[in-house]
XYZ file of C-alpha atoms in Angstrom:
532
model
C 91.000 142.463 -16.243
C 92.539 139.060 -16.989
C 93.119 139.643 -20.689
C 96.124 142.025 -20.494
C 98.044 139.654 -18.233
C 99.427 137.602 -21.173
C 100.501 140.815 -22.869
C 102.231 141.856 -19.660
C 104.005 138.562 -19.532
C 105.038 138.974 -23.163
C 106.285 142.413 -22.379
C 108.397 141.030 -19.604
C 110.030 138.574 -21.990
C 110.594 141.303 -24.522
C 112.021 143.532 -21.832
C 114.411 140.836 -20.754
C 115.666 140.144 -24.309
C 117.338 143.535 -25.034
C 119.405 143.410 -21.843
C 122.563 142.311 -23.703
C 122.034 145.122 -26.206
C 121.639 147.731 -23.425
C 125.148 147.175 -22.248
C 126.545 148.605 -25.493
C 125.227 152.193 -25.139
C 126.544 152.526 -21.606
C 129.731 154.177 -22.775
C 127.546 156.587 -24.707
C 125.584 157.322 -21.553
C 128.813 158.113 -19.780
C 129.674 160.788 -22.334
C 127.124 163.348 -21.116
C 128.498 163.088 -17.605
C 131.292 165.521 -18.373
C 128.597 167.815 -19.649
C 126.861 167.662 -16.296
C 130.167 168.202 -14.575
C 131.089 171.246 -16.704
C 128.479 173.638 -15.282
C 129.531 172.828 -11.721
C 132.047 175.669 -11.606
C 129.299 177.965 -12.816
C 126.990 176.768 -10.027
C 129.531 177.617 -7.403
C 129.444 181.266 -8.359
C 126.239 182.066 -6.487
C 127.492 180.367 -3.367
C 129.400 183.418 -2.169
C 126.165 185.286 -2.572
C 124.487 182.677 -0.419
C 127.126 183.054 2.263
C 126.699 186.837 2.365
C 123.754 186.712 4.741
C 125.697 184.512 7.130
C 127.621 187.438 8.579
C 124.264 189.073 9.028
C 123.144 186.114 11.124
C 126.430 186.171 12.984
C 126.260 189.876 13.690
C 123.494 189.695 16.281
C 125.399 187.087 18.293
C 127.202 189.680 20.367
C 123.847 191.260 20.950
C 122.504 187.896 22.149
C 125.379 187.468 24.578
C 124.842 190.916 26.040
C 121.996 189.858 28.335
C 124.027 186.986 29.721
C 125.844 189.160 32.222
C 122.441 190.356 33.284
C 121.401 186.719 33.805
C 124.455 186.017 35.939
C 123.872 189.088 38.092
C 121.423 187.361 40.460
C 123.859 184.508 41.054
C 125.926 186.465 43.537
C 122.682 187.187 45.340
C 122.041 183.436 45.694
C 125.633 182.901 46.750
C 125.574 185.672 49.360
C 124.172 183.561 52.220
C 126.735 180.819 51.577
C 129.577 182.577 53.364
C 127.348 182.864 56.421
C 126.692 179.124 56.369
C 130.236 178.203 55.567
C 132.099 180.610 57.813
C 133.666 177.846 59.903
C 134.422 175.754 56.804
C 137.471 177.713 55.683
C 139.100 176.509 58.887
C 138.694 172.959 57.570
C 140.868 173.771 54.582
C 143.279 176.197 56.205
C 146.811 174.873 56.575
C 147.709 174.636 60.207
C 149.859 177.644 61.053
C 152.401 177.767 63.812
C 154.384 174.932 65.348
C 153.522 171.303 64.931
C 151.370 169.498 67.464
C 153.280 168.673 70.630
C 153.682 165.029 71.648
C 151.419 163.559 74.291
C 152.402 164.854 77.752
C 152.424 161.365 79.292
C 155.984 160.654 78.132
C 157.282 163.934 79.558
C 155.451 163.348 82.856
C 156.863 159.836 83.170
C 160.343 161.249 82.541
C 159.854 163.814 85.329
C 158.741 161.083 87.733
C 161.741 158.878 86.867
C 164.095 161.805 87.475
C 162.486 162.156 90.889
C 162.999 158.444 91.579
C 166.664 158.779 90.604
C 167.172 161.796 92.879
C 165.447 160.082 95.798
C 167.516 156.943 95.326
C 170.751 158.912 95.343
C 169.761 160.579 98.607
C 168.625 157.308 100.223
C 171.918 155.573 99.370
C 173.543 154.062 96.305
C 174.805 150.822 97.824
C 171.445 149.060 98.141
C 171.244 147.919 94.527
C 169.616 149.252 91.379
C 166.736 146.802 91.594
C 165.282 148.634 94.574
C 165.236 151.927 92.748
C 163.586 150.183 89.801
C 160.955 148.806 92.164
C 160.170 152.292 93.440
C 159.862 153.577 89.875
C 157.503 150.768 88.851
C 155.333 151.177 91.947
C 155.165 154.926 91.477
C 154.234 154.581 87.790
C 151.448 152.111 88.610
C 149.849 154.119 91.395
C 150.258 157.386 89.491
C 148.672 155.964 86.368
C 145.769 154.561 88.382
C 145.149 158.056 89.767
C 144.959 159.577 86.285
C 148.023 161.785 86.782
C 149.272 160.865 83.312
C 146.072 162.174 81.695
C 146.115 165.902 82.482
C 143.118 168.029 81.662
C 143.202 171.080 79.381
C 143.819 173.433 82.327
C 145.645 171.095 84.712
C 148.610 172.595 86.572
C 151.267 171.149 88.831
C 149.531 172.505 91.965
C 146.540 170.309 91.115
C 148.766 167.233 91.136
C 151.020 167.882 94.148
C 148.757 166.255 96.801
C 148.220 163.074 94.809
C 151.856 162.911 93.712
C 153.225 163.288 97.257
C 150.815 160.692 98.647
C 151.735 158.113 96.020
C 155.449 158.788 96.382
C 155.147 158.159 100.129
C 153.291 154.906 99.427
C 156.035 153.688 97.065
C 158.819 154.468 99.551
C 156.888 152.822 102.403
C 156.561 149.615 100.371
C 160.266 149.719 99.539
C 161.237 150.261 103.195
C 159.040 147.325 104.285
C 160.561 145.000 101.678
C 164.099 146.025 102.584
C 163.435 145.417 106.259
C 162.025 141.954 105.464
C 164.602 140.823 102.889
C 167.774 142.648 103.963
C 167.424 143.799 107.557
C 170.981 145.123 107.593
C 170.154 147.567 104.775
C 166.846 148.800 106.199
C 166.189 152.477 105.609
C 166.138 154.635 108.743
C 163.218 156.971 109.130
C 165.189 160.221 108.484
C 166.673 158.817 105.262
C 163.236 157.618 104.186
C 161.691 161.040 104.793
C 164.534 162.839 103.022
C 164.285 160.551 99.991
C 160.539 161.102 99.840
C 160.896 164.885 100.053
C 163.648 165.062 97.405
C 161.770 162.806 94.991
C 158.536 164.759 95.440
C 160.322 168.070 94.887
C 162.188 166.944 91.752
C 159.136 165.237 90.251
C 156.906 168.251 90.994
C 159.465 170.614 89.447
C 159.693 168.518 86.307
C 155.926 168.303 86.050
C 155.687 172.053 86.520
C 157.970 172.606 83.540
C 155.931 170.189 81.425
C 152.608 171.813 82.312
C 153.990 175.328 81.896
C 155.286 174.634 78.404
C 152.047 172.840 77.511
C 149.910 175.729 78.776
C 151.981 178.258 76.825
C 151.452 176.272 73.638
C 147.723 176.001 74.310
C 147.330 179.737 74.869
C 149.291 180.505 71.707
C 147.209 178.039 69.747
C 144.160 176.660 71.593
C 143.456 172.992 71.173
C 140.693 172.173 68.685
C 137.844 170.273 70.320
C 134.517 168.733 69.364
C 131.469 169.058 71.611
C 129.173 166.039 71.668
C 125.829 165.771 73.375
C 122.454 167.434 73.745
C 121.258 171.033 73.290
C 123.498 172.256 76.146
C 126.519 171.891 73.853
C 125.617 175.210 72.168
C 125.744 177.031 75.511
C 129.065 175.417 76.392
C 130.484 176.386 73.006
C 129.531 180.030 73.516
C 131.116 180.019 76.991
C 134.379 178.561 75.664
C 134.496 181.143 72.888
C 134.067 183.981 75.423
C 137.071 182.972 77.516
C 139.722 185.697 77.722
C 142.623 183.246 77.708
C 141.196 180.180 75.983
C 143.039 176.881 75.925
C 140.279 175.047 74.025
C 138.657 176.169 70.782
C 135.369 174.427 69.846
C 135.363 173.677 66.127
C 132.239 171.564 65.804
C 129.120 170.413 67.635
C 127.833 166.863 67.255
C 124.269 167.160 68.438
C 120.902 168.797 67.722
C 120.761 172.095 65.875
C 119.914 175.212 67.860
C 116.994 177.486 67.085
C 119.315 180.228 65.859
C 122.521 179.396 63.979
C 125.638 179.886 66.078
C 129.250 180.503 65.260
C 130.221 176.843 65.751
C 129.026 174.519 62.964
C 126.791 171.558 63.732
C 128.060 168.262 62.333
C 125.111 166.092 61.495
C 126.749 162.946 60.120
C 129.740 160.702 60.686
C 131.305 161.856 57.397
C 131.232 165.471 58.550
C 132.803 164.453 61.863
C 135.605 162.637 60.020
C 136.285 165.686 57.847
C 136.415 167.914 60.925
C 138.770 165.530 62.732
C 141.178 165.528 59.819
C 140.980 169.212 58.924
C 141.341 170.593 62.457
C 143.604 167.822 63.764
C 141.226 167.334 66.679
C 142.676 165.503 69.678
C 140.082 166.473 72.304
C 136.385 165.676 72.594
C 134.106 167.058 75.308
C 130.989 164.977 75.982
C 127.989 166.880 77.329
C 125.441 164.288 78.328
C 125.499 160.754 76.954
C 127.069 160.501 73.482
C 126.292 157.620 71.184
C 128.574 154.593 71.188
C 129.194 154.953 67.437
C 130.664 158.442 67.841
C 132.749 157.317 70.815
C 134.260 154.502 68.730
C 134.978 156.957 65.910
C 136.687 159.440 68.224
C 138.728 156.769 69.990
C 139.856 155.368 66.658
C 141.069 158.853 65.725
C 143.057 159.089 68.966
C 140.967 161.733 70.733
C 141.092 162.199 74.500
C 137.511 161.924 75.775
C 136.325 164.026 78.697
C 132.877 164.301 80.248
C 131.860 167.926 80.800
C 129.150 168.358 83.427
C 126.852 171.203 82.329
C 123.984 170.353 84.672
C 124.675 173.290 86.960
C 125.488 173.575 90.675
C 124.425 171.027 93.257
C 125.911 167.914 91.621
C 128.819 166.182 93.310
C 132.172 165.948 91.542
C 133.625 162.542 90.819
C 137.193 161.634 91.853
C 139.795 162.904 89.405
C 137.652 165.865 88.384
C 139.326 168.957 86.989
C 137.673 172.013 85.461
C 137.366 173.891 82.181
C 135.827 177.381 82.087
C 134.103 176.636 85.392
C 132.616 173.313 84.241
C 133.590 170.065 86.025
C 135.632 167.852 83.712
C 136.104 164.117 84.254
C 138.142 161.791 82.003
C 136.129 159.070 80.337
C 137.560 155.557 80.686
C 139.477 154.343 77.652
C 137.764 152.170 75.106
C 137.448 148.417 75.462
C 140.697 146.523 75.300
C 141.182 144.340 72.260
C 142.422 140.766 72.658
C 146.057 140.548 71.644
C 149.190 138.553 72.338
C 148.089 137.600 75.857
C 144.937 135.912 74.627
C 146.824 134.081 71.893
C 149.464 132.912 74.387
C 146.712 131.553 76.661
C 145.190 129.661 73.707
C 148.498 128.057 72.773
C 149.392 127.262 76.394
C 146.102 125.419 76.988
C 144.974 124.091 73.599
C 148.284 122.390 72.722
C 148.618 120.323 75.914
C 144.862 119.636 75.907
C 145.067 118.212 72.402
C 147.880 115.881 73.490
C 146.300 114.823 76.779
C 142.883 114.266 75.227
C 144.189 112.332 72.220
C 143.007 108.941 73.634
C 139.528 110.390 74.131
C 139.593 111.844 70.621
C 140.532 108.445 69.192
C 137.742 106.753 71.156
C 135.164 109.248 69.895
C 136.393 108.848 66.323
C 136.176 105.062 66.554
C 132.653 105.220 68.008
C 131.471 107.528 65.193
C 133.084 105.261 62.577
C 131.407 102.112 63.906
C 128.038 103.804 64.430
C 127.615 106.087 61.421
C 130.109 104.761 58.893
C 132.842 106.672 57.043
C 133.278 110.394 57.488
C 134.232 110.785 61.123
C 134.885 114.541 60.942
C 132.274 117.055 59.888
C 133.642 120.160 58.134
C 131.548 123.279 57.878
C 132.184 126.880 56.855
C 131.835 129.352 59.722
C 132.339 133.120 60.097
C 135.191 134.254 62.332
C 136.671 137.550 63.433
C 135.946 140.536 61.157
C 133.793 138.318 58.916
C 136.610 136.047 57.775
C 135.398 132.517 57.026
C 137.165 129.311 58.008
C 136.480 125.569 58.087
C 135.289 124.358 61.481
C 135.883 120.754 62.573
C 133.494 118.617 64.603
C 132.796 114.950 65.157
C 129.927 113.944 62.897
C 126.748 113.401 64.881
C 124.291 113.500 61.963
C 124.708 113.051 58.241
C 122.639 115.736 56.426
C 120.864 115.068 53.158
C 122.883 117.656 51.219
C 125.043 120.729 51.636
C 122.022 123.030 51.630
C 120.553 121.329 54.689
C 123.915 121.527 56.453
C 124.202 125.254 55.712
C 120.643 126.408 56.417
C 119.092 124.079 59.005
C 119.180 125.719 62.417
C 118.907 122.905 65.003
C 119.136 119.128 64.692
C 119.021 118.259 68.393
C 115.700 116.380 68.032
C 116.301 114.814 64.638
C 115.331 111.113 64.582
C 118.172 110.334 62.165
C 120.737 110.969 64.914
C 122.354 107.825 66.248
C 122.786 107.186 69.982
C 126.509 107.883 69.642
C 125.848 111.212 67.950
C 123.252 112.140 70.562
C 125.717 111.357 73.362
C 128.465 113.395 71.719
C 126.192 116.412 71.369
C 124.841 116.205 74.927
C 128.332 115.934 76.386
C 129.813 118.515 73.950
C 132.520 115.994 73.012
C 131.717 116.647 69.348
C 133.411 120.060 69.765
C 136.831 118.658 70.759
C 138.312 118.694 67.205
C 138.039 122.479 67.350
C 141.198 122.429 69.487
C 142.969 122.089 66.153
C 141.163 125.206 64.892
C 142.444 127.006 67.977
C 146.033 125.948 67.309
C 145.686 127.116 63.708
C 144.498 130.524 64.862
C 140.994 130.243 63.373
C 139.416 130.381 66.820
C 140.161 131.070 70.454
C 139.300 129.152 73.606
C 136.886 131.897 74.699
C 134.789 134.107 72.468
C 131.439 134.335 70.695
C 130.497 131.060 69.083
C 131.020 131.029 65.274
C 127.965 130.733 63.084
C 127.319 129.766 59.467
C 127.363 132.518 56.799
C 123.666 132.034 56.023
C 122.602 132.722 59.598
C 125.156 135.508 60.085
C 123.586 137.403 57.187
C 120.085 136.666 58.460
C 120.751 137.650 62.081
C 122.686 140.776 61.065
C 119.583 142.041 59.266
C 117.332 141.202 62.220
C 119.430 142.200 65.230
C 121.251 145.529 65.207
C 124.240 144.475 67.329
C 124.826 141.030 65.873
C 127.602 142.005 63.487
C 129.495 143.770 66.300
C 130.141 140.463 68.037
C 132.701 139.659 65.321
C 135.088 142.284 66.694
C 136.757 139.556 68.783
C 137.992 136.080 67.854
C 135.281 133.437 67.920
C 135.664 130.801 70.600
C 135.082 127.260 71.733
C 133.065 128.568 74.671
C 131.839 131.988 75.699
C 129.880 134.085 78.140
C 126.581 133.248 76.426
C 127.263 129.501 76.650
C 128.042 129.477 80.385
C 124.902 131.597 80.890
C 122.741 128.794 79.509
C 122.263 130.276 76.020
C 122.959 127.190 73.938
C 120.981 125.418 71.272
C 117.589 126.844 70.387
C 117.707 129.925 72.617
C 117.225 133.658 72.068
C 119.626 135.109 69.520
C 119.062 138.584 70.948
C 120.166 137.404 74.395
C 123.227 135.692 72.940
C 124.129 138.822 71.020
C 123.865 140.957 74.157
C 126.120 138.597 76.163
C 128.664 138.358 73.347
C 128.923 142.119 72.927
C 129.287 142.561 76.675
C 132.188 140.099 76.604
C 133.850 141.949 73.719
C 133.421 145.382 75.339
C 134.722 144.206 78.757
C 137.350 141.723 77.671
C 140.231 140.905 79.952
C 142.530 137.932 80.340
C 141.110 137.181 83.767
C 137.617 137.218 82.266
C 138.729 134.452 79.893
C 140.083 132.418 82.815
C 136.797 132.789 84.691
C 134.792 131.604 81.665
C 137.083 128.603 81.195
C 136.692 127.608 84.855
C 132.916 127.928 84.689
C 132.893 125.916 81.455
C 134.861 123.112 83.120
C 132.395 123.101 86.020
C 129.429 123.004 83.631
C 130.742 119.776 82.088
C 129.645 118.028 85.279
C 126.034 118.779 84.332
C 126.115 118.762 80.507
C 123.067 119.910 78.606
C 124.350 119.838 75.010
C 123.004 121.894 72.152
């Protein structure tokens, strides 16, 4: 086996030697190429013969497509039940026929009342000054609004409002007569003039309201108002009753609740997306609550501008609440409007108190800064990222009471009240809450408010939002220097669930007076500081 290897090696050398000679015949090798190319036209002749069967393969194609219509025949059978399920859906896409939606009746009712005030003032006498007539108008508007006379029900008429309107008109004129007798005794209204003014104003206001309600009722009968029914299984019965009315003023277009055993004519909306589509497609401005609807749906309906009414479908034997009207024989009571959102009044209170407080407390701020500087060294202020209203982050200022090891400890450590690294100055600042005073500057900047849920770090906001269902809802209001949870003793290492409940109660029941009460209780709690 090893003997031919030298001969193979010799062959390799011999094979490599003629390489220069092999380059000479290459032109000769190229000569036969035309010969190979010449028969090509002859080879193309059978190709038409090869393509002849292709039409034969193409001929059965129409035959293959013939059964396709037969395959599509059952599709209509599968699509047949769809119209039954989607019967109310075409109304979602239908363009709204007829006239455009009328404006809210409150403006027209206020105009009718003001015309009554003007007529009563003319009868009582013109020479007593316009400010007295304005006073009557303001008083009447306040007492009428408190009675719900500017929120008429679907079937409210002027005869339903006459007793309340006359009583409140008499109250307004009695107040005016008492003020005139006290301030300008010479211009006091005699009793006949007072009675005549009251009667004329009541008559003019009732006539104007009658025109408003008559025109509104005519529009509703020509085109009933679209309404959503929200609640338990009784909503299906109420929907059927409303659809049976001979002269309906309300047309149920959707039910937000459990599905009935047998499908009805009114579709059941099972998700918030379906409710939003129904609100936009039907232009719904009325929602009837049967039972206790969820807070999420109430917020959605209020955001869309729907008037919310509670429909009592419990049956006879239940007392009617004040301000109750009726719809198809069911008692109907207006639900209170949604929680008020802090606005310009809250911001004005912050500026009116935080600015002077920052000036008056400047000596105390300087003393605290000097104490921190001498005790803990440079870095008097501690800056930390916190989450404010609607999740917007800002930089919160505090006097430094403890120097953390790194930024991670500052962002993720929950409580440092018992940390041994804290100096006596820092411990005193935390116990007395003086370390929070630099946040007055955050209030002036608009990052915070004097009263509101306390701001927290982003790490804990994400953690608590996953753990507690209502935690993220507390950011609907501006965060604050103090809050309802703080004056209730929920500071430091206390229950987050309890804090969340107090904060959401504050947001849902906010009022300017509520802020004043919390500020007063905070000032009183400084006498017995507990720190955090």
